[in-house]
Coordinates of C-alpha atoms in Angstrom, one line a residue:
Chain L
X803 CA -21.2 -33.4 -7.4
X804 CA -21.3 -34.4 -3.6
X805 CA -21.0 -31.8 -1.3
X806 CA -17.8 -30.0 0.2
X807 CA -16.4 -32.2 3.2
X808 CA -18.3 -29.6 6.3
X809 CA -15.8 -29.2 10.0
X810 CA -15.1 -32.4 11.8
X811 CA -14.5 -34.8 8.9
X812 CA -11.6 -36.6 9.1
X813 CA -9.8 -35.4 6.0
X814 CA -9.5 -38.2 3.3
X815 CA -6.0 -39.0 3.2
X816 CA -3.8 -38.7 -0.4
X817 CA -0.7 -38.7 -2.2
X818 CA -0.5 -36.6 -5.0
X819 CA 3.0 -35.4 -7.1
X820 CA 4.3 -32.2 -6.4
X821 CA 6.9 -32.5 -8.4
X822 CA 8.2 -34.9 -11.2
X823 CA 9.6 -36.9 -9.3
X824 CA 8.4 -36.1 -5.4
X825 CA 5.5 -37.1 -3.6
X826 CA 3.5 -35.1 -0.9
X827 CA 1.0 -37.9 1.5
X828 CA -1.2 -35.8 3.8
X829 CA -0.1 -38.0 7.0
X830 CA 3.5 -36.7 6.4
X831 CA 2.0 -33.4 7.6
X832 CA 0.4 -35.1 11.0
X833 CA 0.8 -32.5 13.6
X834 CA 0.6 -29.6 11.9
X835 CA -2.2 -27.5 10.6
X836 CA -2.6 -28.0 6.8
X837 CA -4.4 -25.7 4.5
X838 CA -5.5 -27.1 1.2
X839 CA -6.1 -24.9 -1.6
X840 CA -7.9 -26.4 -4.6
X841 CA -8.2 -24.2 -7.7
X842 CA -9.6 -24.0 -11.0
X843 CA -6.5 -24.0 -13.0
X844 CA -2.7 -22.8 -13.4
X845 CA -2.0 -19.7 -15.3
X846 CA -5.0 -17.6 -14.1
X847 CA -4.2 -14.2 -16.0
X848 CA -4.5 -11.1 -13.3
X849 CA -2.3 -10.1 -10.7
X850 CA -5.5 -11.1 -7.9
X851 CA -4.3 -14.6 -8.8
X852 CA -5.3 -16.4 -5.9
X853 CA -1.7 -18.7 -5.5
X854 CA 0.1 -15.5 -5.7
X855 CA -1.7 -14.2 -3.0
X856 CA -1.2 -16.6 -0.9
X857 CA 2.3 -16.7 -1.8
X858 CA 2.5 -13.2 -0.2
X859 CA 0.6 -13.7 2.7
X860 CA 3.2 -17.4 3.9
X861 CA 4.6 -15.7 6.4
X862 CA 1.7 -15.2 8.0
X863 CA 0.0 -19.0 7.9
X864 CA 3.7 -20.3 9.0
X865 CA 2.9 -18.3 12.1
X866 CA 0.4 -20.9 13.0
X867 CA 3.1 -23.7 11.9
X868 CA 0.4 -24.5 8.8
X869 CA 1.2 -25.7 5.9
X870 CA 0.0 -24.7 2.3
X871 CA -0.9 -27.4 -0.7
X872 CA -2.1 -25.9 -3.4
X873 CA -4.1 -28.5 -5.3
X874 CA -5.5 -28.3 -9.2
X875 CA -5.9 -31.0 -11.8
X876 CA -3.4 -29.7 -13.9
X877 CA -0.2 -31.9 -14.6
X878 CA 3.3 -31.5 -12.7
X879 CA 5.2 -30.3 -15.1
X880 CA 2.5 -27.4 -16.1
X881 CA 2.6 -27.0 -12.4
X882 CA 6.7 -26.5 -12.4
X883 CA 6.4 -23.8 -15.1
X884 CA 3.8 -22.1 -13.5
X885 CA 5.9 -22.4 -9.9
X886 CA 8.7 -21.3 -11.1
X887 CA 7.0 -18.1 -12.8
X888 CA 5.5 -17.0 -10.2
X889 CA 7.8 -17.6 -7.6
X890 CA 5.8 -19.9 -5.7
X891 CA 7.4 -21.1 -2.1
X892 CA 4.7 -23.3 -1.9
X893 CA 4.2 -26.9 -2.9
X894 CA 1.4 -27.6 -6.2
X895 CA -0.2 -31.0 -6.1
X896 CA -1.4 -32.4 -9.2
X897 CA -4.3 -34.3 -9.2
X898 CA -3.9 -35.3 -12.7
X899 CA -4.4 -39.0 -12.5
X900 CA -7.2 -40.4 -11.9
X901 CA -8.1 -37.2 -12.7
X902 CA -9.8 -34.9 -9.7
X903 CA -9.7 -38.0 -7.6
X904 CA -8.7 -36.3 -4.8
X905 CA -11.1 -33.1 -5.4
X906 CA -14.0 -35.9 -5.7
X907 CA -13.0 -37.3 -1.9
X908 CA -13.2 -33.8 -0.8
X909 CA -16.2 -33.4 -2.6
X910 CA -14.9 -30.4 -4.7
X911 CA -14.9 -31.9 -8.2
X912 CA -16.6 -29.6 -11.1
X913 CA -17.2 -32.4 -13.3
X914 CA -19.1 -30.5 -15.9
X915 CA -16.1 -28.0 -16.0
X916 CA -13.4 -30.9 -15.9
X917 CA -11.6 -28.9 -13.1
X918 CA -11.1 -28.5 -9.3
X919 CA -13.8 -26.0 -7.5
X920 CA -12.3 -23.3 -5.9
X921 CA -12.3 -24.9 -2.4
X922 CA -10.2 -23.8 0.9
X923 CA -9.9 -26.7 3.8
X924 CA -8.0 -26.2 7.0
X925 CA -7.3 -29.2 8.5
X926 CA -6.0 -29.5 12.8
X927 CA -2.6 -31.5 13.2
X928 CA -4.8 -34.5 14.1
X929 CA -6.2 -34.4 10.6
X930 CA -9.7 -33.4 11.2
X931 CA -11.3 -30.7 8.7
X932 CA -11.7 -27.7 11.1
X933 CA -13.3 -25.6 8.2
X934 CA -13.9 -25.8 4.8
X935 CA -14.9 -23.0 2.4
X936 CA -16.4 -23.6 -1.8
X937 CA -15.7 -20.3 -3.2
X938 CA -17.9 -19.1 -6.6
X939 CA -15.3 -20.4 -9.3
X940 CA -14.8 -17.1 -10.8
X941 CA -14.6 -15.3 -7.3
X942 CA -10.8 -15.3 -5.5
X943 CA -11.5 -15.9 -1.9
X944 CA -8.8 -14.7 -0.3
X945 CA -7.0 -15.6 2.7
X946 CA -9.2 -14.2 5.5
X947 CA -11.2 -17.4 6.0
X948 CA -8.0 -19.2 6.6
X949 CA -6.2 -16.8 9.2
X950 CA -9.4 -17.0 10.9
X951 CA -9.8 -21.0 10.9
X952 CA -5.6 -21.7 12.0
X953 CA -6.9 -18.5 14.9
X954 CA -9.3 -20.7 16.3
X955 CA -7.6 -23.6 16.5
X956 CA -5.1 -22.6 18.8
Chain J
X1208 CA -19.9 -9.9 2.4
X1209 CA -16.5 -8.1 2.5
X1210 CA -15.9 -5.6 4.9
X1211 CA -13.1 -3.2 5.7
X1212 CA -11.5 -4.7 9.0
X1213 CA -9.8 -1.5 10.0
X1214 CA -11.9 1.4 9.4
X1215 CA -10.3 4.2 8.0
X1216 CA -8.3 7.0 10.2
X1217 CA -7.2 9.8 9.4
X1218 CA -4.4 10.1 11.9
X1219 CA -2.9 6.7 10.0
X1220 CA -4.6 6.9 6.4
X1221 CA -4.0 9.0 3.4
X1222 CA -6.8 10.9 1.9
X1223 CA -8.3 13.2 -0.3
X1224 CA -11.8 15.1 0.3
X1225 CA -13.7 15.7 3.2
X1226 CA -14.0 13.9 6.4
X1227 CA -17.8 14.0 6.3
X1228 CA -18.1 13.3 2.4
X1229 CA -21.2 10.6 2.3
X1230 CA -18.8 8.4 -0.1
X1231 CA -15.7 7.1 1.3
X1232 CA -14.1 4.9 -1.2
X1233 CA -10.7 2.4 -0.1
X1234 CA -8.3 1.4 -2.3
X1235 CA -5.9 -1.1 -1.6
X1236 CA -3.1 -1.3 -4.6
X1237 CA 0.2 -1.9 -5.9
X1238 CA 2.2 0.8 -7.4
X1239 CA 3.8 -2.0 -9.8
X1240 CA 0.3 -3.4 -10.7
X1241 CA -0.4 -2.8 -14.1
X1242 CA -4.1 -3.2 -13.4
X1243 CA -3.8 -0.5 -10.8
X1244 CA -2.0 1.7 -13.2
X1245 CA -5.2 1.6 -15.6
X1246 CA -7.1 2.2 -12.3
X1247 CA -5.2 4.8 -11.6
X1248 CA -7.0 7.6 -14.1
X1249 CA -10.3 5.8 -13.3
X1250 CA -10.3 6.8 -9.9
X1251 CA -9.1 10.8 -10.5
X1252 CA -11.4 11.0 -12.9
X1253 CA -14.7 9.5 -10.4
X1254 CA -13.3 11.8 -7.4
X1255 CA -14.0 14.9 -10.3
X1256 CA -17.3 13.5 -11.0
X1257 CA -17.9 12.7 -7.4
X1258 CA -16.2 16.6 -6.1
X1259 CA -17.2 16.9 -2.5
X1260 CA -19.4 14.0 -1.9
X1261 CA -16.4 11.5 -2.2
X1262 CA -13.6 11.4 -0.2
X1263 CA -10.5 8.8 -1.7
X1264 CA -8.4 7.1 0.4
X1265 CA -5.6 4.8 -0.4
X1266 CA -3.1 1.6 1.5
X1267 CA -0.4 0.2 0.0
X1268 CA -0.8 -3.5 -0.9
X1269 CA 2.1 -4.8 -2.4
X1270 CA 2.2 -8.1 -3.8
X1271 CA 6.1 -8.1 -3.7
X1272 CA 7.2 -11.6 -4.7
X1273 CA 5.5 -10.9 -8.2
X1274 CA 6.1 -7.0 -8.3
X1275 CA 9.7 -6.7 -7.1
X1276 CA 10.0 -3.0 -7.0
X1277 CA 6.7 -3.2 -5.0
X1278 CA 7.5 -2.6 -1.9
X1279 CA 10.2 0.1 -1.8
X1280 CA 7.4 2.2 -4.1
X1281 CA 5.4 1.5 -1.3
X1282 CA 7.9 2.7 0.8
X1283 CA 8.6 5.6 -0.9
X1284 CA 5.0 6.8 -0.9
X1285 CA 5.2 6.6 2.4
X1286 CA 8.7 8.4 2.9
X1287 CA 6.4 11.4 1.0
X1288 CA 3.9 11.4 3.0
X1289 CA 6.2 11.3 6.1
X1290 CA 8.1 14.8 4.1
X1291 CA 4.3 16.3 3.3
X1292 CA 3.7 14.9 -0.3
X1293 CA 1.9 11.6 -0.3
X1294 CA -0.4 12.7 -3.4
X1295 CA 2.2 13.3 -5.3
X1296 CA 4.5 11.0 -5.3
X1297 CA 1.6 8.6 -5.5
X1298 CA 0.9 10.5 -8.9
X1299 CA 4.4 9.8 -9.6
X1300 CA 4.6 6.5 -9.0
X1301 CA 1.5 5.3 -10.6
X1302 CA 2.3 7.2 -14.0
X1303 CA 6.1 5.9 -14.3
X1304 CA 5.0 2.2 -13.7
X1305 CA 7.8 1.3 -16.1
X1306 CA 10.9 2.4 -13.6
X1307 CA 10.6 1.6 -10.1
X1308 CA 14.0 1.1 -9.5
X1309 CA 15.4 3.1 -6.8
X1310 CA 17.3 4.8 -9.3
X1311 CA 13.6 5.2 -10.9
X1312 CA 12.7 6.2 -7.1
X1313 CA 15.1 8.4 -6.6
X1314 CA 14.2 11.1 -10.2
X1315 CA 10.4 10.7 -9.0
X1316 CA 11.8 11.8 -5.1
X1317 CA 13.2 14.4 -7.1
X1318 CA 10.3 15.6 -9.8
X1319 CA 7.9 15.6 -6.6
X1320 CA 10.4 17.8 -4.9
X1321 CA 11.3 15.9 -1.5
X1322 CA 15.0 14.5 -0.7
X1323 CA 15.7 11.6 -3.0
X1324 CA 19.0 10.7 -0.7
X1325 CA 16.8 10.8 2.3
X1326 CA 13.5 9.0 0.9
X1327 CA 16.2 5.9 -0.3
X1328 CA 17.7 6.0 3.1
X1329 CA 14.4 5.5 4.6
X1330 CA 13.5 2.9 2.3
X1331 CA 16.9 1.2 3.0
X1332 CA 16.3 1.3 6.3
X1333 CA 12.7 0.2 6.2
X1334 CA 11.2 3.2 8.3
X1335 CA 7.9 2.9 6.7
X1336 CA 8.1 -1.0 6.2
X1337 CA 5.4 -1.1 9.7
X1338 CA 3.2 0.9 7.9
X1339 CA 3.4 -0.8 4.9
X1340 CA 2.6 -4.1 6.2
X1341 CA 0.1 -2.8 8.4
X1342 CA -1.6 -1.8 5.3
X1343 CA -1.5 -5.2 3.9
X1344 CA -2.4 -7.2 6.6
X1345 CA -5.4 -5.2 7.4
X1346 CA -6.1 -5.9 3.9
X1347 CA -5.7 -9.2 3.9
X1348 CA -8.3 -9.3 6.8
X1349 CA -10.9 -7.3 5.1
X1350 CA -10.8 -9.6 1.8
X1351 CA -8.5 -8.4 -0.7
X1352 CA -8.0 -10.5 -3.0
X1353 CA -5.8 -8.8 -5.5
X1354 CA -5.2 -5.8 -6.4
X1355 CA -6.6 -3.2 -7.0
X1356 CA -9.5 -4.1 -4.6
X1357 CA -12.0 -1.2 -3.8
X1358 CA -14.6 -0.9 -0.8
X1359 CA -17.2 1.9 -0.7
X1360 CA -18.2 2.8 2.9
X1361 CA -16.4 0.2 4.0
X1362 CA -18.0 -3.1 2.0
X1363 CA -15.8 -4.6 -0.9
X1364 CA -16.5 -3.2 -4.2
X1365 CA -17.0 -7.1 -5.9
X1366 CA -18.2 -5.3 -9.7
X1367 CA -15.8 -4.6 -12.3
X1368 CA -14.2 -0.8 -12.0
X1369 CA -14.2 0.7 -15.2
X1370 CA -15.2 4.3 -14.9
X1371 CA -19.1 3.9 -15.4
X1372 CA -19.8 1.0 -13.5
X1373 CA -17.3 2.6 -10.2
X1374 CA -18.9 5.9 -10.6
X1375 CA -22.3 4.5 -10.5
X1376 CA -22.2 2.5 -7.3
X1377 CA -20.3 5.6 -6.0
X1378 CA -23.4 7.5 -7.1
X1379 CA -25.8 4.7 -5.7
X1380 CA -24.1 4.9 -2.2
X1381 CA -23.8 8.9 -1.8
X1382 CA -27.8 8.9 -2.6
X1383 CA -27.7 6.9 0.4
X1384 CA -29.1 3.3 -0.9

């Protein structure tokens, strides 16, 4: 695996589904902070679920006029069900197809494991990787790293 | 490594044992968790083992878009503590997991003997709602990353708390390691 994109990269551009039938491109975001979240997999069984959390915590990222993509290799319709279950106001890419190709620009690709590391990128409204974080898989990182990176960009 | 962002007061925070106890462990948790509801025994029966070296302190944490009676139990703890019975209502609420309802609220405001008209109102009214998402985001900044998340002496607790393992590092930190 190459190594996590560091602060200052541009970040790669993509388009990824996050729905059926919906598209989300990175540049649509230009000029707002984005926050990518890539994750292991949909359907993580505790309640320190990671998405959920962050799903809690919107409020607070909107402050800072960020957005949040969730990002895993599982498909869109797996990603719908699991949306939908847990309430999710948040949009879930799925980088099913090439499969983690987007993980692999970001250099976040478990290729042994066949899935997504558990990666956090925020990203300026020019587009620029302001910090990036590679979690231990197992390990739910929470959101403090992220309310501190959209603190310092403003 | 994980640290507790707001350190714990005892003008704002709810706790049990002594001030100058060597042990002080945090809990941040969700009254509608059911992970916190097994952790719930766990931690009365590590504050007996511990007695006066551990002092217990607990904020509310509620994940509320997947618990929705979440926050109003939050709410209501606090409406207790606000009428002089945190400890129990926190009892209550953690051993009747399966009706949070204010309805459910409202018996519990009852068995725990405050005003169950009066702790609704409050809720209704978001009173305690501040507190509550005081709570949370100070959590949020110290690392919580679901619930229930622990810190002893102020450093997240990252090993899994079943009794023996929690009652070690407990142990580990009064001898002062």
């Amino acid at each position: 695996m190459s190594a996590i994109l560091p602060p200052g990269t541009p970040a790669p551009e993509f388009t990824l589904h996050c729905t059926p039938d919906q598209t989300i491109s990175l540049s649509e975001l230009r000029g707002k902070p984005v926050i990518l979240a890539f994750y292991p997999a949909d359907w993580s069984p505790v309640c320190g679920d990671q998405m959920a959390l962050y799903n809690e915590i919107l409020s607070e990222f909107h402050k800072h006029q960020a957005e949040l993509l969730g990002v895993s290799v599982d498909g869109v319709w797996c990603h719908a069900a699991f949306s939908t279950d847990r309430k999710l106001h948040f949009p879930l890419l799925a980088d099913f197809e090439p499969k983690g190709a987007v993980a692999k620009t970001y250099g976040v690709y478990n290729k042994s494991a066949g899935l997504t590391e558990r990666a956090l990128f925020v990203i300026d409204k020019e587009g620029v990787i302001r910090w990036s974080y590679l979690s231990p898989m197992g390990m739910n990182p929470g959101a403090d790293g992220i309310l501190t990176a959209l603190e310092s960009l403003s | 490594m994980a640290q507790l962002t707001l350190p714990v007061n005892p003008a704002r925070d709810h706790f049990q044992g002594f001030a100058d106890a060597p042990v002080t462990l945090v809990e941040y948790g969700d009254y509608e968790c059911p992970h916190c509801g097994r952790a719930h025994p766990i931690v009365r029966a590590v504050q007996q083992a511990m007695g006066d070296q551990l002092r217990f302190v607990f904020r509310n944490f509620p994940l509320s878009e997947m618990h929705p009676h979440a926050n109003h139990a939050a709410q209501a703890s606090e409406s207790a503590a606000a009428q002089g019975v945190f400890w129990e209502m926190h009892h209550a609420l953690f051993t009747h997991q399966s009706d949070l309802s204010d309805n459910g609220i409202k018996t519990l405001a009852t068995q725990v003997g405050v005003d169950p008209e009066k702790t609704i109102s409050e809720i209704l009214m978001g009173k305690h709602e501040p507190k509550v998402k005081e709570d949370f985001l100070s959590g949020v900044r110290s690392g919580v990353n679901g619930t229930p998340t622990f810190f002893i002496n102020g450093v997240r607790f990252d090993d899994s708390w079943d009794e023996e393992t929690l009652l070690k590092a407990l142990q580990k930190a009064a001898e002062g390691e």
